[in-house]
């Protein structure tokens, strides 16, 4: 398994932002997780996310990661990946 952070960013209060990451090998099975890193709050969920993708070439995948801030303040995030097979 390969683990890592693809990017960090901030999502303003009550909005969504969309990122993309490209040129992932088609044969890899990639699991995406978005983790809030600031502010540290023990309470309700701070973010939700959805993943979409397209085939940018016969052997490459592009992922689109849309992150929605569920709070009334800005939230810093990390987009983490786990390659389940490589």
C-alpha positions as protocol buffer text, in pm:
chain_id: "A"
residue {
  index: 1
  type: UNK
  ca { x: 0 y: 0 z: 0 }
}
residue {
  index: 2
  type: UNK
  ca { x: 117 y: 353 z: -78 }
}
residue {
  index: 3
  type: UNK
  ca { x: -7 y: 638 z: 144 }
}
residue {
  index: 4
  type: UNK
  ca { x: 37 y: 1013 z: 105 }
}
residue {
  index: 5
  type: UNK
  ca { x: -101 y: 1366 z: 101 }
}
residue {
  index: 6
  type: UNK
  ca { x: -180 y: 1496 z: -246 }
}
residue {
  index: 7
  type: UNK
  ca { x: -258 y: 1855 z: -148 }
}
residue {
  index: 8
  type: UNK
  ca { x: -354 y: 2091 z: 134 }
}
residue {
  index: 9
  type: UNK
  ca { x: -594 y: 2381 z: 109 }
}
residue {
  index: 10
  type: UNK
  ca { x: -866 y: 2585 z: 271 }
}
residue {
  index: 11
  type: UNK
  ca { x: -1240 y: 2582 z: 211 }
}
residue {
  index: 12
  type: UNK
  ca { x: -1424 y: 2903 z: 307 }
}
residue {
  index: 13
  type: UNK
  ca { x: -1730 y: 2891 z: 534 }
}
residue {
  index: 14
  type: UNK
  ca { x: -2040 y: 2721 z: 391 }
}
residue {
  index: 15
  type: UNK
  ca { x: -1889 y: 2678 z: 43 }
}
residue {
  index: 16
  type: UNK
  ca { x: -1740 y: 2410 z: -179 }
}
residue {
  index: 17
  type: UNK
  ca { x: -1409 y: 2401 z: -363 }
}
residue {
  index: 18
  type: UNK
  ca { x: -1299 y: 2161 z: -634 }
}
residue {
  index: 19
  type: UNK
  ca { x: -948 y: 2038 z: -706 }
}
residue {
  index: 20
  type: UNK
  ca { x: -812 y: 1791 z: -958 }
}
residue {
  index: 21
  type: UNK
  ca { x: -513 y: 1563 z: -970 }
}
residue {
  index: 22
  type: UNK
  ca { x: -403 y: 1393 z: -1289 }
}
residue {
  index: 23
  type: UNK
  ca { x: -190 y: 1122 z: -1446 }
}
residue {
  index: 24
  type: UNK
  ca { x: -268 y: 841 z: -1202 }
}
residue {
  index: 25
  type: UNK
  ca { x: -203 y: 496 z: -1351 }
}
residue {
  index: 26
  type: UNK
  ca { x: -528 y: 334 z: -1461 }
}
residue {
  index: 27
  type: UNK
  ca { x: -440 y: 3 z: -1293 }
}
residue {
  index: 28
  type: UNK
  ca { x: -405 y: 160 z: -947 }
}
residue {
  index: 29
  type: UNK
  ca { x: -701 y: 148 z: -709 }
}
residue {
  index: 30
  type: UNK
  ca { x: -691 y: 479 z: -524 }
}
residue {
  index: 31
  type: UNK
  ca { x: -897 y: 560 z: -214 }
}
residue {
  index: 32
  type: UNK
  ca { x: -935 y: 932 z: -128 }
}
residue {
  index: 33
  type: UNK
  ca { x: -994 y: 1077 z: 218 }
}
residue {
  index: 34
  type: UNK
  ca { x: -1030 y: 1443 z: 316 }
}
residue {
  index: 35
  type: UNK
  ca { x: -927 y: 1536 z: 670 }
}
residue {
  index: 36
  type: UNK
  ca { x: -985 y: 1874 z: 837 }
}
residue {
  index: 37
  type: UNK
  ca { x: -661 y: 1999 z: 995 }
}
residue {
  index: 38
  type: UNK
  ca { x: -777 y: 2332 z: 1142 }
}
residue {
  index: 39
  type: UNK
  ca { x: -966 y: 2440 z: 1344 }
}
residue {
  index: 40
  type: UNK
  ca { x: -959 y: 2143 z: 1578 }
}
residue {
  index: 41
  type: UNK
  ca { x: -1317 y: 2093 z: 1687 }
}
residue {
  index: 42
  type: UNK
  ca { x: -1466 y: 1794 z: 1864 }
}
residue {
  index: 43
  type: UNK
  ca { x: -1822 y: 1816 z: 1741 }
}
residue {
  index: 44
  type: UNK
  ca { x: -2022 y: 1782 z: 1423 }
}
residue {
  index: 45
  type: UNK
  ca { x: -1868 y: 1695 z: 1088 }
}
residue {
  index: 46
  type: UNK
  ca { x: -1669 y: 1981 z: 935 }
}
residue {
  index: 47
  type: UNK
  ca { x: -1642 y: 1864 z: 573 }
}
residue {
  index: 48
  type: UNK
  ca { x: -1785 y: 1623 z: 321 }
}
residue {
  index: 49
  type: UNK
  ca { x: -1638 y: 1532 z: -15 }
}
residue {
  index: 50
  type: UNK
  ca { x: -1712 y: 1354 z: -338 }
}
residue {
  index: 51
  type: UNK
  ca { x: -1481 y: 1208 z: -598 }
}
residue {
  index: 52
  type: UNK
  ca { x: -1535 y: 1211 z: -972 }
}
residue {
  index: 53
  type: UNK
  ca { x: -1296 y: 1098 z: -1240 }
}
residue {
  index: 54
  type: UNK
  ca { x: -1229 y: 1082 z: -1609 }
}
residue {
  index: 55
  type: UNK
  ca { x: -997 y: 882 z: -1827 }
}
residue {
  index: 56
  type: UNK
  ca { x: -746 y: 1134 z: -1958 }
}
residue {
  index: 57
  type: UNK
  ca { x: -565 y: 870 z: -2169 }
}
residue {
  index: 58
  type: UNK
  ca { x: -593 y: 498 z: -2225 }
}
residue {
  index: 59
  type: UNK
  ca { x: -377 y: 427 z: -1920 }
}
residue {
  index: 60
  type: UNK
  ca { x: -427 y: 741 z: -1703 }
}
residue {
  index: 61
  type: UNK
  ca { x: -700 y: 866 z: -1467 }
}
residue {
  index: 62
  type: UNK
  ca { x: -777 y: 1221 z: -1353 }
}
residue {
  index: 63
  type: UNK
  ca { x: -957 y: 1263 z: -1020 }
}
residue {
  index: 64
  type: UNK
  ca { x: -1177 y: 1560 z: -929 }
}
residue {
  index: 65
  type: UNK
  ca { x: -1219 y: 1614 z: -554 }
}
residue {
  index: 66
  type: UNK
  ca { x: -1500 y: 1843 z: -442 }
}
residue {
  index: 67
  type: UNK
  ca { x: -1490 y: 1940 z: -75 }
}
residue {
  index: 68
  type: UNK
  ca { x: -1780 y: 2108 z: 103 }
}
residue {
  index: 69
  type: UNK
  ca { x: -1733 y: 2302 z: 426 }
}
residue {
  index: 70
  type: UNK
  ca { x: -2026 y: 2234 z: 659 }
}
residue {
  index: 71
  type: UNK
  ca { x: -1930 y: 2503 z: 911 }
}
residue {
  index: 72
  type: UNK
  ca { x: -1965 y: 2879 z: 952 }
}
residue {
  index: 73
  type: UNK
  ca { x: -1586 y: 2936 z: 945 }
}
residue {
  index: 74
  type: UNK
  ca { x: -1295 y: 2847 z: 715 }
}
residue {
  index: 75
  type: UNK
  ca { x: -1156 y: 2493 z: 739 }
}
residue {
  index: 76
  type: UNK
  ca { x: -805 y: 2383 z: 639 }
}
residue {
  index: 77
  type: UNK
  ca { x: -794 y: 2038 z: 482 }
}
residue {
  index: 78
  type: UNK
  ca { x: -560 y: 1765 z: 359 }
}
residue {
  index: 79
  type: UNK
  ca { x: -654 y: 1541 z: 68 }
}
residue {
  index: 80
  type: UNK
  ca { x: -499 y: 1202 z: 143 }
}
residue {
  index: 81
  type: UNK
  ca { x: -470 y: 901 z: -84 }
}
residue {
  index: 82
  type: UNK
  ca { x: -414 y: 532 z: -36 }
}
residue {
  index: 83
  type: UNK
  ca { x: -309 y: 324 z: -335 }
}
residue {
  index: 84
  type: UNK
  ca { x: -453 y: -15 z: -253 }
}
residue {
  index: 85
  type: UNK
  ca { x: -256 y: -194 z: -525 }
}
residue {
  index: 86
  type: UNK
  ca { x: 33 y: -76 z: -740 }
}
